[in-house]
């Protein structure tokens, strides 16, 4: 690499990092949140154990997995995320709704009114969970981030995904500021593939102009 | 339905149809184009028969299907599209590249330099095809459409997908005007799911301003 090429790369990195509107992207694979009660039915002899901490404080991927059983198909080895929640919830991509044979609404986590039910299976147990959703695009952020962007809980913004060959602007992205959240846009696997998202792909938040 | 509700719906339909930048969306499922020679190996006792005409004149979905066999997985019942081409070509979604276990570039149809090979199988034969791609977003259009939009072959535009809950603007969309083409944006299944595209979802073409 020539000195000039190196200088060019360094200039790019500095410019990227100095963009105040830059947002890291986290791709959510299908996953399951469980109540402690539901967990005990599926894993009667186990504890929910940490496999990997996620970016949002306290959240983790566990060692436990279950199979989602739909009327038309199944999805095996779906990771249980911890910690336990007050309501069990299954998050899948739209493509996987077709594969399972169920009609799934696009919802923010926790908004489970009128969402369908699905069967979860492990070698040790089986339950029906009411609360299958396709995750609505959202951005976790600290209260300082929200102030800096001029947004509040529930504000709708757009994010330009700055990828090669498939640059994409996702609109209808909901802001979720919380004291302990870390800045990260969550999209699902369909959205990551559609926008050609790789390990080094970043987003750029676009705040609608005040009317 | 009240008269006023009906009037409102009619107003919406007229407004939609009078938008000169409106583009119909065609979702391409994974599919295979074959040379006549490759076809004869896979289907030695058959003719390529029309199952359904596609929107672009002369193009059709055939009755014939093959299995794509990758190092990590397979995709069954992949439709052969007709008519025959000068080069065989396999078009899959990015998600399916991961499923098959191959790294696939994003390319316009026909740009097959340095694209990977894959095995195709039927009950009667087996071939290796060099030319697996993820389709680059593109818009088929007539020469009149191109003139109207002020674009030419290879121009890059953006298209806003006007869907519920997941409004999306796809950039890096290549214009492909041809005398006999009909206006239609082609996206793949990952892109359709990411943007929540249904039967009544339309796009709106955004032409970059001249510099």
mmCIF file of C-alpha atoms in Angstrom:
data_model
loop_
_atom_site.group_PDB
_atom_site.id
_atom_site.type_symbol
_atom_site.label_atom_id
_atom_site.label_comp_id
_atom_site.label_asym_id
_atom_site.label_seq_id
_atom_site.Cartn_x
_atom_site.Cartn_y
_atom_site.Cartn_z
ATOM 1 C CA UNK A 1 0.000 0.000 0.000
ATOM 2 C CA UNK A 2 1.373 3.447 -0.918
ATOM 3 C CA UNK A 3 1.602 6.262 1.627
ATOM 4 C CA UNK A 4 -1.076 8.164 -0.292
ATOM 5 C CA UNK A 5 -3.468 5.194 -0.223
ATOM 6 C CA UNK A 6 -2.905 4.871 3.511
ATOM 7 C CA UNK A 7 -3.566 8.595 4.023
ATOM 8 C CA UNK A 8 -6.787 8.224 2.033
ATOM 9 C CA UNK A 9 -7.970 5.338 4.232
ATOM 10 C CA UNK A 10 -7.126 7.262 7.427
ATOM 11 C CA UNK A 11 -9.044 10.300 6.131
ATOM 12 C CA UNK A 12 -12.069 8.080 5.473
ATOM 13 C CA UNK A 13 -11.933 6.492 8.946
ATOM 14 C CA UNK A 14 -11.686 9.885 10.644
ATOM 15 C CA UNK A 15 -14.546 11.241 8.582
ATOM 16 C CA UNK A 16 -16.716 8.228 9.402
ATOM 17 C CA UNK A 17 -16.046 8.474 13.115
ATOM 18 C CA UNK A 18 -16.602 12.187 13.232
ATOM 19 C CA UNK A 19 -20.081 11.928 11.655
ATOM 20 C CA UNK A 20 -22.411 12.792 14.548
ATOM 21 C CA UNK A 21 -25.312 11.050 12.770
ATOM 22 C CA UNK A 22 -23.560 7.689 12.517
ATOM 23 C CA UNK A 23 -25.457 4.727 13.994
ATOM 24 C CA UNK A 24 -24.062 1.195 14.505
ATOM 25 C CA UNK A 25 -26.299 -1.568 13.140
ATOM 26 C CA UNK A 26 -27.202 -4.722 15.034
ATOM 27 C CA UNK A 27 -28.770 -7.579 13.047
ATOM 28 C CA UNK A 28 -31.279 -9.603 15.072
ATOM 29 C CA UNK A 29 -31.626 -13.222 14.041
ATOM 30 C CA UNK A 30 -34.926 -14.922 15.014
ATOM 31 C CA UNK A 31 -35.081 -15.356 18.805
ATOM 32 C CA UNK A 32 -37.315 -16.101 21.770
ATOM 33 C CA UNK A 33 -37.928 -14.250 25.050
ATOM 34 C CA UNK A 34 -39.485 -16.362 27.829
ATOM 35 C CA UNK A 35 -41.143 -15.906 31.189
ATOM 36 C CA UNK A 36 -39.533 -17.936 33.955
ATOM 37 C CA UNK A 37 -42.688 -20.103 34.071
ATOM 38 C CA UNK A 38 -42.545 -20.913 30.337
ATOM 39 C CA UNK A 39 -38.810 -21.571 30.606
ATOM 40 C CA UNK A 40 -39.372 -24.172 33.323
ATOM 41 C CA UNK A 41 -41.796 -26.090 31.091
ATOM 42 C CA UNK A 42 -39.372 -26.146 28.140
ATOM 43 C CA UNK A 43 -36.204 -26.698 30.195
ATOM 44 C CA UNK A 44 -37.338 -28.416 33.425
ATOM 45 C CA UNK A 45 -33.833 -29.419 34.506
ATOM 46 C CA UNK A 46 -31.843 -26.389 33.366
ATOM 47 C CA UNK A 47 -30.950 -22.826 34.289
ATOM 48 C CA UNK A 48 -30.925 -19.979 31.757
ATOM 49 C CA UNK A 49 -27.163 -19.666 31.235
ATOM 50 C CA UNK A 50 -25.231 -16.883 29.516
ATOM 51 C CA UNK A 51 -23.599 -17.787 26.203
ATOM 52 C CA UNK A 52 -22.794 -14.239 25.074
ATOM 53 C CA UNK A 53 -23.543 -10.751 26.380
ATOM 54 C CA UNK A 54 -25.370 -8.554 23.865
ATOM 55 C CA UNK A 55 -24.669 -4.885 23.287
ATOM 56 C CA UNK A 56 -27.610 -3.627 25.380
ATOM 57 C CA UNK A 57 -26.626 -3.897 29.089
ATOM 58 C CA UNK A 58 -27.975 -6.997 30.847
ATOM 59 C CA UNK A 59 -29.265 -8.621 27.652
ATOM 60 C CA UNK A 60 -27.699 -11.910 26.646
ATOM 61 C CA UNK A 61 -27.906 -14.855 24.272
ATOM 62 C CA UNK A 62 -28.340 -17.993 26.377
ATOM 63 C CA UNK A 63 -27.130 -21.535 25.786
ATOM 64 C CA UNK A 64 -30.733 -22.701 25.431
ATOM 65 C CA UNK A 65 -32.568 -23.189 22.119
ATOM 66 C CA UNK A 66 -36.036 -24.333 21.088
ATOM 67 C CA UNK A 67 -37.857 -25.318 17.889
ATOM 68 C CA UNK A 68 -40.685 -23.144 16.547
ATOM 69 C CA UNK A 69 -43.445 -25.357 15.125
ATOM 70 C CA UNK A 70 -45.890 -23.749 12.677
ATOM 71 C CA UNK A 71 -48.735 -25.218 10.598
ATOM 72 C CA UNK A 72 -46.578 -25.329 7.437
ATOM 73 C CA UNK A 73 -42.997 -25.587 8.687
ATOM 74 C CA UNK A 74 -40.594 -25.494 11.619
ATOM 75 C CA UNK A 75 -37.494 -23.507 12.568
ATOM 76 C CA UNK A 76 -34.951 -25.399 14.634
ATOM 77 C CA UNK A 77 -32.301 -24.137 17.065
ATOM 78 C CA UNK A 78 -33.884 -20.766 17.831
ATOM 79 C CA UNK A 79 -31.900 -19.044 20.561
ATOM 80 C CA UNK A 80 -33.516 -18.044 23.883
ATOM 81 C CA UNK A 81 -32.451 -14.526 24.924
ATOM 82 C CA UNK A 82 -32.187 -13.525 28.584
ATOM 83 C CA UNK A 83 -33.016 -12.250 31.098
ATOM 84 C CA UNK A 84 -36.558 -13.551 31.704
ATOM 85 C CA UNK A 85 -39.417 -11.262 30.663
ATOM 86 C CA UNK A 86 -42.925 -10.647 32.007
ATOM 87 C CA UNK A 87 -44.410 -12.022 28.754
ATOM 88 C CA UNK A 88 -42.982 -14.608 26.404
ATOM 89 C CA UNK A 89 -42.419 -13.350 22.849
ATOM 90 C CA UNK A 90 -41.176 -14.878 19.586
ATOM 91 C CA UNK A 91 -39.453 -12.633 17.014
ATOM 92 C CA UNK A 92 -39.046 -13.889 13.455
ATOM 93 C CA UNK A 93 -38.385 -12.408 10.016
ATOM 94 C CA UNK A 94 -41.270 -11.929 7.542
ATOM 95 C CA UNK A 95 -39.783 -14.654 5.303
ATOM 96 C CA UNK A 96 -39.959 -17.050 8.260
ATOM 97 C CA UNK A 97 -43.632 -16.244 8.839
ATOM 98 C CA UNK A 98 -44.321 -17.566 5.319
ATOM 99 C CA UNK A 99 -42.135 -20.606 6.036
ATOM 100 C CA UNK A 100 -44.040 -21.377 9.269
ATOM 101 C CA UNK A 101 -47.394 -20.681 7.602
ATOM 102 C CA UNK A 102 -48.605 -17.919 9.910
ATOM 103 C CA UNK A 103 -49.514 -14.283 9.342
ATOM 104 C CA UNK A 104 -47.380 -12.114 11.621
ATOM 105 C CA UNK A 105 -47.760 -8.377 12.292
ATOM 106 C CA UNK A 106 -44.883 -5.878 12.412
ATOM 107 C CA UNK A 107 -44.669 -4.663 16.024
ATOM 108 C CA UNK A 108 -42.387 -3.057 18.558
ATOM 109 C CA UNK A 109 -41.211 -5.489 21.230
ATOM 110 C CA UNK A 110 -43.840 -5.857 23.955
ATOM 111 C CA UNK A 111 -46.821 -4.708 21.812
ATOM 112 C CA UNK A 112 -48.445 -8.138 21.727
ATOM 113 C CA UNK A 113 -52.197 -7.396 21.442
ATOM 114 C CA UNK A 114 -53.784 -9.507 18.691
ATOM 115 C CA UNK A 115 -50.539 -11.239 17.774
ATOM 116 C CA UNK A 116 -50.694 -14.933 16.815
ATOM 117 C CA UNK A 117 -49.723 -17.923 18.946
ATOM 118 C CA UNK A 118 -47.143 -20.562 18.057
ATOM 119 C CA UNK A 119 -45.885 -23.843 19.474
ATOM 120 C CA UNK A 120 -42.384 -24.036 20.999
ATOM 121 C CA UNK A 121 -40.746 -27.424 21.477
ATOM 122 C CA UNK A 122 -37.674 -28.829 23.213
ATOM 123 C CA UNK A 123 -36.740 -32.448 23.939
ATOM 124 C CA UNK A 124 -38.220 -31.917 27.429
ATOM 125 C CA UNK A 125 -41.359 -29.880 26.906
ATOM 126 C CA UNK A 126 -43.809 -28.008 24.729
ATOM 127 C CA UNK A 127 -45.793 -24.777 25.135
ATOM 128 C CA UNK A 128 -47.963 -22.464 23.058
ATOM 129 C CA UNK A 129 -46.821 -18.836 23.208
ATOM 130 C CA UNK A 130 -49.117 -15.960 22.279
ATOM 131 C CA UNK A 131 -46.873 -13.190 20.983
ATOM 132 C CA UNK A 132 -45.245 -13.788 17.607
ATOM 133 C CA UNK A 133 -44.012 -10.581 15.957
ATOM 134 C CA UNK A 134 -41.847 -9.268 13.153
ATOM 135 C CA UNK A 135 -39.787 -6.569 14.862
ATOM 136 C CA UNK A 136 -40.498 -3.006 13.814
ATOM 137 C CA UNK A 137 -37.279 -1.165 12.966
ATOM 138 C CA UNK A 138 -35.987 0.684 16.018
ATOM 139 C CA UNK A 139 -32.953 2.414 17.480
ATOM 140 C CA UNK A 140 -31.809 1.909 21.041
ATOM 141 C CA UNK A 141 -30.139 5.045 22.361
ATOM 142 C CA UNK A 142 -29.117 6.765 25.574
ATOM 143 C CA UNK A 143 -30.970 9.828 26.861
ATOM 144 C CA UNK A 144 -27.936 11.893 25.772
ATOM 145 C CA UNK A 145 -28.192 10.483 22.221
ATOM 146 C CA UNK A 146 -31.898 11.374 22.124
ATOM 147 C CA UNK A 147 -31.136 14.940 23.225
ATOM 148 C CA UNK A 148 -28.357 15.224 20.654
ATOM 149 C CA UNK A 149 -30.647 13.985 17.820
ATOM 150 C CA UNK A 150 -33.611 16.047 19.061
ATOM 151 C CA UNK A 151 -35.880 12.993 19.346
ATOM 152 C CA UNK A 152 -37.913 11.381 22.099
ATOM 153 C CA UNK A 153 -39.430 7.972 22.905
ATOM 154 C CA UNK A 154 -41.496 6.918 19.890
ATOM 155 C CA UNK A 155 -40.145 9.504 17.428
ATOM 156 C CA UNK A 156 -39.995 8.212 13.865
ATOM 157 C CA UNK A 157 -36.765 8.727 11.915
ATOM 158 C CA UNK A 158 -35.077 7.335 8.793
ATOM 159 C CA UNK A 159 -31.704 5.614 8.590
ATOM 160 C CA UNK A 160 -29.571 5.401 5.486
ATOM 161 C CA UNK A 161 -27.693 2.094 5.391
ATOM 162 C CA UNK A 162 -24.384 2.902 3.741
ATOM 163 C CA UNK A 163 -23.558 -0.417 2.113
ATOM 164 C CA UNK A 164 -21.961 -1.469 -1.177
ATOM 165 C CA UNK A 165 -24.253 -2.207 -4.156
ATOM 166 C CA UNK A 166 -27.485 -1.988 -2.137
ATOM 167 C CA UNK A 167 -27.582 1.383 -0.410
ATOM 168 C CA UNK A 168 -30.934 1.595 1.345
ATOM 169 C CA UNK A 169 -32.864 4.126 3.423
ATOM 170 C CA UNK A 170 -35.112 2.543 6.026
ATOM 171 C CA UNK A 171 -37.972 4.832 7.085
ATOM 172 C CA UNK A 172 -40.511 4.124 9.865
ATOM 173 C CA UNK A 173 -37.678 3.627 12.395
ATOM 174 C CA UNK A 174 -38.798 4.160 16.011
ATOM 175 C CA UNK A 175 -36.522 5.819 18.598
ATOM 176 C CA UNK A 176 -36.228 4.071 21.978
ATOM 177 C CA UNK A 177 -34.167 6.199 24.344
ATOM 178 C CA UNK A 178 -33.423 4.788 27.824
ATOM 179 C CA UNK A 179 -30.905 5.704 30.469
ATOM 180 C CA UNK A 180 -28.924 2.480 30.114
ATOM 181 C CA UNK A 181 -29.311 1.874 26.352
ATOM 182 C CA UNK A 182 -26.364 1.951 23.962
ATOM 183 C CA UNK A 183 -26.746 3.503 20.482
ATOM 184 C CA UNK A 184 -27.666 0.694 18.048
ATOM 185 C CA UNK A 185 -30.219 0.284 15.249
ATOM 186 C CA UNK A 186 -31.868 -3.138 15.253
ATOM 187 C CA UNK A 187 -32.953 -4.718 11.966
ATOM 188 C CA UNK A 188 -33.822 -8.325 11.180
ATOM 189 C CA UNK A 189 -32.173 -10.769 8.771
ATOM 190 C CA UNK A 190 -34.489 -9.910 5.844
ATOM 191 C CA UNK A 191 -33.582 -6.234 6.264
ATOM 192 C CA UNK A 192 -29.858 -6.995 6.639
ATOM 193 C CA UNK A 193 -29.837 -9.084 3.451
ATOM 194 C CA UNK A 194 -31.908 -6.591 1.463
ATOM 195 C CA UNK A 195 -29.410 -3.840 2.331
ATOM 196 C CA UNK A 196 -26.284 -6.029 1.983
ATOM 197 C CA UNK A 197 -25.250 -5.332 5.588
ATOM 198 C CA UNK A 198 -21.809 -6.654 6.568
ATOM 199 C CA UNK A 199 -19.668 -6.347 9.694
ATOM 200 C CA UNK A 200 -18.472 -2.885 8.757
ATOM 201 C CA UNK A 201 -21.754 -1.395 7.563
ATOM 202 C CA UNK A 202 -23.004 1.673 9.409
ATOM 203 C CA UNK A 203 -26.198 3.672 9.290
ATOM 204 C CA UNK A 204 -26.724 7.407 9.167
ATOM 205 C CA UNK A 205 -29.732 8.731 11.072
ATOM 206 C CA UNK A 206 -31.913 11.239 9.203
ATOM 207 C CA UNK A 207 -34.103 13.371 11.479
ATOM 208 C CA UNK A 208 -37.285 14.704 9.848
ATOM 209 C CA UNK A 209 -37.368 18.508 9.747
ATOM 210 C CA UNK A 210 -39.673 20.163 12.291
ATOM 211 C CA UNK A 211 -42.882 21.428 10.708
ATOM 212 C CA UNK B 1 -69.522 2.036 3.284
ATOM 213 C CA UNK B 2 -70.735 5.643 3.316
ATOM 214 C CA UNK B 3 -70.752 7.787 0.187
ATOM 215 C CA UNK B 4 -68.035 9.959 1.721
ATOM 216 C CA UNK B 5 -65.792 6.949 2.414
ATOM 217 C CA UNK B 6 -66.281 5.806 -1.169
ATOM 218 C CA UNK B 7 -65.407 9.283 -2.492
ATOM 219 C CA UNK B 8 -62.255 9.230 -0.358
ATOM 220 C CA UNK B 9 -61.176 5.866 -1.801
ATOM 221 C CA UNK B 10 -61.837 7.052 -5.377
ATOM 222 C CA UNK B 11 -59.792 10.216 -4.725
ATOM 223 C CA UNK B 12 -56.895 8.063 -3.467
ATOM 224 C CA UNK B 13 -57.023 5.741 -6.492
ATOM 225 C CA UNK B 14 -57.065 8.656 -8.934
ATOM 226 C CA UNK B 15 -54.182 10.330 -7.129
ATOM 227 C CA UNK B 16 -52.151 7.117 -7.174
ATOM 228 C CA UNK B 17 -52.721 6.540 -10.868
ATOM 229 C CA UNK B 18 -51.962 10.097 -11.809
ATOM 230 C CA UNK B 19 -48.525 10.032 -10.161
ATOM 231 C CA UNK B 20 -46.146 10.075 -13.141
ATOM 232 C CA UNK B 21 -43.332 8.665 -10.983
ATOM 233 C CA UNK B 22 -45.251 5.546 -9.949
ATOM 234 C CA UNK B 23 -43.513 2.226 -10.682
ATOM 235 C CA UNK B 24 -45.087 -1.245 -10.352
ATOM 236 C CA UNK B 25 -42.977 -3.714 -8.353
ATOM 237 C CA UNK B 26 -42.237 -7.277 -9.443
ATOM 238 C CA UNK B 27 -40.817 -9.647 -6.832
ATOM 239 C CA UNK B 28 -38.420 -12.224 -8.298
ATOM 240 C CA UNK B 29 -38.254 -15.505 -6.451
ATOM 241 C CA UNK B 30 -35.050 -17.559 -6.963
ATOM 242 C CA UNK B 31 -34.946 -18.884 -10.549
ATOM 243 C CA UNK B 32 -32.761 -20.417 -13.237
ATOM 244 C CA UNK B 33 -32.080 -19.433 -16.868
ATOM 245 C CA UNK B 34 -30.653 -22.214 -19.048
ATOM 246 C CA UNK B 35 -28.990 -22.640 -22.416
ATOM 247 C CA UNK B 36 -30.718 -25.179 -24.628
ATOM 248 C CA UNK B 37 -27.681 -27.472 -24.213
ATOM 249 C CA UNK B 38 -27.836 -27.372 -20.390
ATOM 250 C CA UNK B 39 -31.609 -27.882 -20.517
ATOM 251 C CA UNK B 40 -31.201 -31.072 -22.545
ATOM 252 C CA UNK B 41 -28.863 -32.537 -19.912
ATOM 253 C CA UNK B 42 -31.255 -31.783 -17.048
ATOM 254 C CA UNK B 43 -34.463 -32.640 -18.925
ATOM 255 C CA UNK B 44 -33.442 -35.141 -21.641
ATOM 256 C CA UNK B 45 -36.999 -36.186 -22.498
ATOM 257 C CA UNK B 46 -38.821 -32.866 -22.113
ATOM 258 C CA UNK B 47 -39.537 -29.602 -23.853
ATOM 259 C CA UNK B 48 -39.406 -26.226 -22.060
ATOM 260 C CA UNK B 49 -43.141 -25.617 -21.647
ATOM 261 C CA UNK B 50 -44.921 -22.404 -20.645
ATOM 262 C CA UNK B 51 -46.579 -22.423 -17.232
ATOM 263 C CA UNK B 52 -47.197 -18.668 -16.965
ATOM 264 C CA UNK B 53 -46.287 -15.623 -19.054
ATOM 265 C CA UNK B 54 -44.324 -12.996 -17.126
ATOM 266 C CA UNK B 55 -44.854 -9.250 -17.432
ATOM 267 C CA UNK B 56 -41.859 -8.674 -19.757
ATOM 268 C CA UNK B 57 -42.876 -9.769 -23.299
ATOM 269 C CA UNK B 58 -41.690 -13.262 -24.263
ATOM 270 C CA UNK B 59 -40.455 -14.146 -20.765
ATOM 271 C CA UNK B 60 -42.193 -17.027 -19.030
ATOM 272 C CA UNK B 61 -42.111 -19.333 -16.015
ATOM 273 C CA UNK B 62 -41.845 -22.888 -17.314
ATOM 274 C CA UNK B 63 -43.247 -26.141 -15.933
ATOM 275 C CA UNK B 64 -39.684 -27.365 -15.278
ATOM 276 C CA UNK B 65 -37.871 -27.148 -11.947
ATOM 277 C CA UNK B 66 -34.441 -28.178 -10.629
ATOM 278 C CA UNK B 67 -32.662 -28.484 -7.283
ATOM 279 C CA UNK B 68 -29.719 -26.179 -6.481
ATOM 280 C CA UNK B 69 -27.070 -28.132 -4.552
ATOM 281 C CA UNK B 70 -24.535 -26.121 -2.540
ATOM 282 C CA UNK B 71 -21.761 -27.196 -0.170
ATOM 283 C CA UNK B 72 -23.886 -26.449 2.927
ATOM 284 C CA UNK B 73 -27.482 -26.816 1.752
ATOM 285 C CA UNK B 74 -29.902 -27.295 -1.137
ATOM 286 C CA UNK B 75 -32.900 -25.437 -2.543
ATOM 287 C CA UNK B 76 -35.550 -27.644 -4.127
ATOM 288 C CA UNK B 77 -38.147 -26.858 -6.792
ATOM 289 C CA UNK B 78 -36.410 -23.850 -8.322
ATOM 290 C CA UNK B 79 -38.318 -22.730 -11.400
ATOM 291 C CA UNK B 80 -36.672 -22.619 -14.855
ATOM 292 C CA UNK B 81 -37.564 -19.398 -16.699
ATOM 293 C CA UNK B 82 -37.787 -19.268 -20.483
ATOM 294 C CA UNK B 83 -36.918 -18.670 -23.228
ATOM 295 C CA UNK B 84 -33.451 -20.251 -23.483
ATOM 296 C CA UNK B 85 -30.482 -17.922 -23.002
ATOM 297 C CA UNK B 86 -26.966 -17.813 -24.424
ATOM 298 C CA UNK B 87 -25.533 -18.453 -20.942
ATOM 299 C CA UNK B 88 -27.067 -20.351 -18.066
ATOM 300 C CA UNK B 89 -27.545 -18.255 -14.911
ATOM 301 C CA UNK B 90 -28.836 -18.908 -11.388
ATOM 302 C CA UNK B 91 -30.437 -16.025 -9.430
ATOM 303 C CA UNK B 92 -30.872 -16.391 -5.668
ATOM 304 C CA UNK B 93 -31.442 -14.112 -2.674
ATOM 305 C CA UNK B 94 -28.525 -13.205 -0.376
ATOM 306 C CA UNK B 95 -30.134 -15.245 2.441
ATOM 307 C CA UNK B 96 -30.091 -18.284 0.133
ATOM 308 C CA UNK B 97 -26.382 -17.827 -0.612
ATOM 309 C CA UNK B 98 -25.734 -18.301 3.134
ATOM 310 C CA UNK B 99 -28.087 -21.312 3.143
ATOM 311 C CA UNK B 100 -26.241 -22.926 0.190
ATOM 312 C CA UNK B 101 -22.850 -22.032 1.663
ATOM 313 C CA UNK B 102 -21.506 -19.943 -1.215
ATOM 314 C CA UNK B 103 -20.416 -16.325 -1.521
ATOM 315 C CA UNK B 104 -22.449 -14.654 -4.267
ATOM 316 C CA UNK B 105 -21.885 -11.202 -5.792
ATOM 317 C CA UNK B 106 -24.632 -8.670 -6.517
ATOM 318 C CA UNK B 107 -24.805 -8.333 -10.312
ATOM 319 C CA UNK B 108 -27.023 -7.256 -13.166
ATOM 320 C CA UNK B 109 -28.346 -10.182 -15.194
ATOM 321 C CA UNK B 110 -25.752 -11.325 -17.742
ATOM 322 C CA UNK B 111 -22.692 -9.849 -15.922
ATOM 323 C CA UNK B 112 -21.255 -13.233 -15.018
ATOM 324 C CA UNK B 113 -17.474 -12.635 -14.909
ATOM 325 C CA UNK B 114 -15.971 -14.114 -11.740
ATOM 326 C CA UNK B 115 -19.297 -15.417 -10.452
ATOM 327 C CA UNK B 116 -19.313 -18.777 -8.641
ATOM 328 C CA UNK B 117 -20.460 -22.144 -10.007
ATOM 329 C CA UNK B 118 -23.151 -24.362 -8.531
ATOM 330 C CA UNK B 119 -24.579 -27.815 -9.125
ATOM 331 C CA UNK B 120 -28.094 -28.195 -10.582
ATOM 332 C CA UNK B 121 -29.900 -31.518 -10.256
ATOM 333 C CA UNK B 122 -33.053 -33.133 -11.625
ATOM 334 C CA UNK B 123 -34.182 -36.777 -11.479
ATOM 335 C CA UNK B 124 -32.703 -37.163 -14.996
ATOM 336 C CA UNK B 125 -29.444 -35.216 -14.959
ATOM 337 C CA UNK B 126 -26.906 -33.000 -13.266
ATOM 338 C CA UNK B 127 -24.757 -30.059 -14.415
ATOM 339 C CA UNK B 128 -22.458 -27.435 -12.933
ATOM 340 C CA UNK B 129 -23.432 -23.886 -13.940
ATOM 341 C CA UNK B 130 -20.979 -20.999 -13.696
ATOM 342 C CA UNK B 131 -23.059 -17.881 -13.103
ATOM 343 C CA UNK B 132 -24.696 -17.580 -9.693
ATOM 344 C CA UNK B 133 -25.765 -14.017 -8.852
ATOM 345 C CA UNK B 134 -27.843 -11.982 -6.455
ATOM 346 C CA UNK B 135 -29.771 -9.657 -8.767
ATOM 347 C CA UNK B 136 -28.887 -5.990 -8.589
ATOM 348 C CA UNK B 137 -32.000 -3.844 -8.216
ATOM 349 C CA UNK B 138 -33.209 -2.701 -11.635
ATOM 350 C CA UNK B 139 -36.165 -1.208 -13.478
ATOM 351 C CA UNK B 140 -37.363 -2.489 -16.823
ATOM 352 C CA UNK B 141 -38.880 0.343 -18.856
ATOM 353 C CA UNK B 142 -39.848 1.310 -22.386
ATOM 354 C CA UNK B 143 -37.856 3.892 -24.364
ATOM 355 C CA UNK B 144 -40.771 6.306 -23.794
ATOM 356 C CA UNK B 145 -40.554 5.756 -20.011
ATOM 357 C CA UNK B 146 -36.797 6.459 -20.117
ATOM 358 C CA UNK B 147 -37.383 9.690 -22.022
ATOM 359 C CA UNK B 148 -40.128 10.722 -19.607
ATOM 360 C CA UNK B 149 -37.887 10.073 -16.553
ATOM 361 C CA UNK B 150 -34.830 11.618 -18.229
ATOM 362 C CA UNK B 151 -32.718 8.469 -17.770
ATOM 363 C CA UNK B 152 -30.783 6.151 -20.063
ATOM 364 C CA UNK B 153 -29.448 2.574 -20.037
ATOM 365 C CA UNK B 154 -27.426 2.152 -16.835
ATOM 366 C CA UNK B 155 -28.631 5.322 -15.063
ATOM 367 C CA UNK B 156 -28.829 4.914 -11.290
ATOM 368 C CA UNK B 157 -32.012 6.045 -9.537
ATOM 369 C CA UNK B 158 -33.749 5.507 -6.190
ATOM 370 C CA UNK B 159 -37.195 4.061 -5.606
ATOM 371 C CA UNK B 160 -39.318 4.687 -2.546
ATOM 372 C CA UNK B 161 -41.360 1.600 -1.690
ATOM 373 C CA UNK B 162 -44.624 2.936 -0.297
ATOM 374 C CA UNK B 163 -45.590 0.143 2.068
ATOM 375 C CA UNK B 164 -47.219 -0.018 5.491
ATOM 376 C CA UNK B 165 -44.955 -0.137 8.584
ATOM 377 C CA UNK B 166 -41.736 -0.581 6.591
ATOM 378 C CA UNK B 167 -41.483 2.284 4.118
ATOM 379 C CA UNK B 168 -38.116 1.898 2.373
ATOM 380 C CA UNK B 169 -36.085 3.759 -0.229
ATOM 381 C CA UNK B 170 -33.936 1.507 -2.361
ATOM 382 C CA UNK B 171 -30.974 3.328 -3.925
ATOM 383 C CA UNK B 172 -28.492 1.851 -6.448
ATOM 384 C CA UNK B 173 -31.357 0.922 -8.793
ATOM 385 C CA UNK B 174 -30.231 0.521 -12.430
ATOM 386 C CA UNK B 175 -32.444 1.650 -15.342
ATOM 387 C CA UNK B 176 -32.836 -0.820 -18.216
ATOM 388 C CA UNK B 177 -34.815 0.779 -21.041
ATOM 389 C CA UNK B 178 -35.647 -1.367 -24.090
ATOM 390 C CA UNK B 179 -38.155 -0.988 -26.902
ATOM 391 C CA UNK B 180 -40.283 -3.929 -25.794
ATOM 392 C CA UNK B 181 -39.904 -3.646 -21.986
ATOM 393 C CA UNK B 182 -42.820 -2.859 -19.697
ATOM 394 C CA UNK B 183 -42.336 -0.551 -16.677
ATOM 395 C CA UNK B 184 -41.540 -2.743 -13.653
ATOM 396 C CA UNK B 185 -38.987 -2.621 -10.829
ATOM 397 C CA UNK B 186 -37.516 -6.014 -9.998
ATOM 398 C CA UNK B 187 -36.491 -6.822 -6.436
ATOM 399 C CA UNK B 188 -35.801 -10.183 -4.799
ATOM 400 C CA UNK B 189 -37.559 -11.904 -1.904
ATOM 401 C CA UNK B 190 -35.190 -10.494 0.746
ATOM 402 C CA UNK B 191 -35.906 -6.988 -0.536
ATOM 403 C CA UNK B 192 -39.664 -7.626 -0.737
ATOM 404 C CA UNK B 193 -39.774 -8.901 2.854
ATOM 405 C CA UNK B 194 -37.565 -6.113 4.200
ATOM 406 C CA UNK B 195 -39.919 -3.523 2.690
ATOM 407 C CA UNK B 196 -43.151 -5.412 3.531
ATOM 408 C CA UNK B 197 -44.167 -5.520 -0.148
ATOM 409 C CA UNK B 198 -47.667 -6.878 -0.811
ATOM 410 C CA UNK B 199 -49.818 -7.206 -3.919
ATOM 411 C CA UNK B 200 -50.836 -3.555 -3.843
ATOM 412 C CA UNK B 201 -47.486 -2.001 -3.003
ATOM 413 C CA UNK B 202 -46.081 0.469 -5.513
ATOM 414 C CA UNK B 203 -42.792 2.291 -5.848
ATOM 415 C CA UNK B 204 -42.092 5.914 -6.610
ATOM 416 C CA UNK B 205 -39.035 6.598 -8.755
ATOM 417 C CA UNK B 206 -36.712 9.357 -7.519
ATOM 418 C CA UNK B 207 -34.425 10.770 -10.223
ATOM 419 C CA UNK B 208 -31.163 12.285 -8.934
ATOM 420 C CA UNK B 209 -30.859 15.995 -9.701
ATOM 421 C CA UNK B 210 -28.489 16.891 -12.538
ATOM 422 C CA UNK B 211 -25.192 18.310 -11.289
#
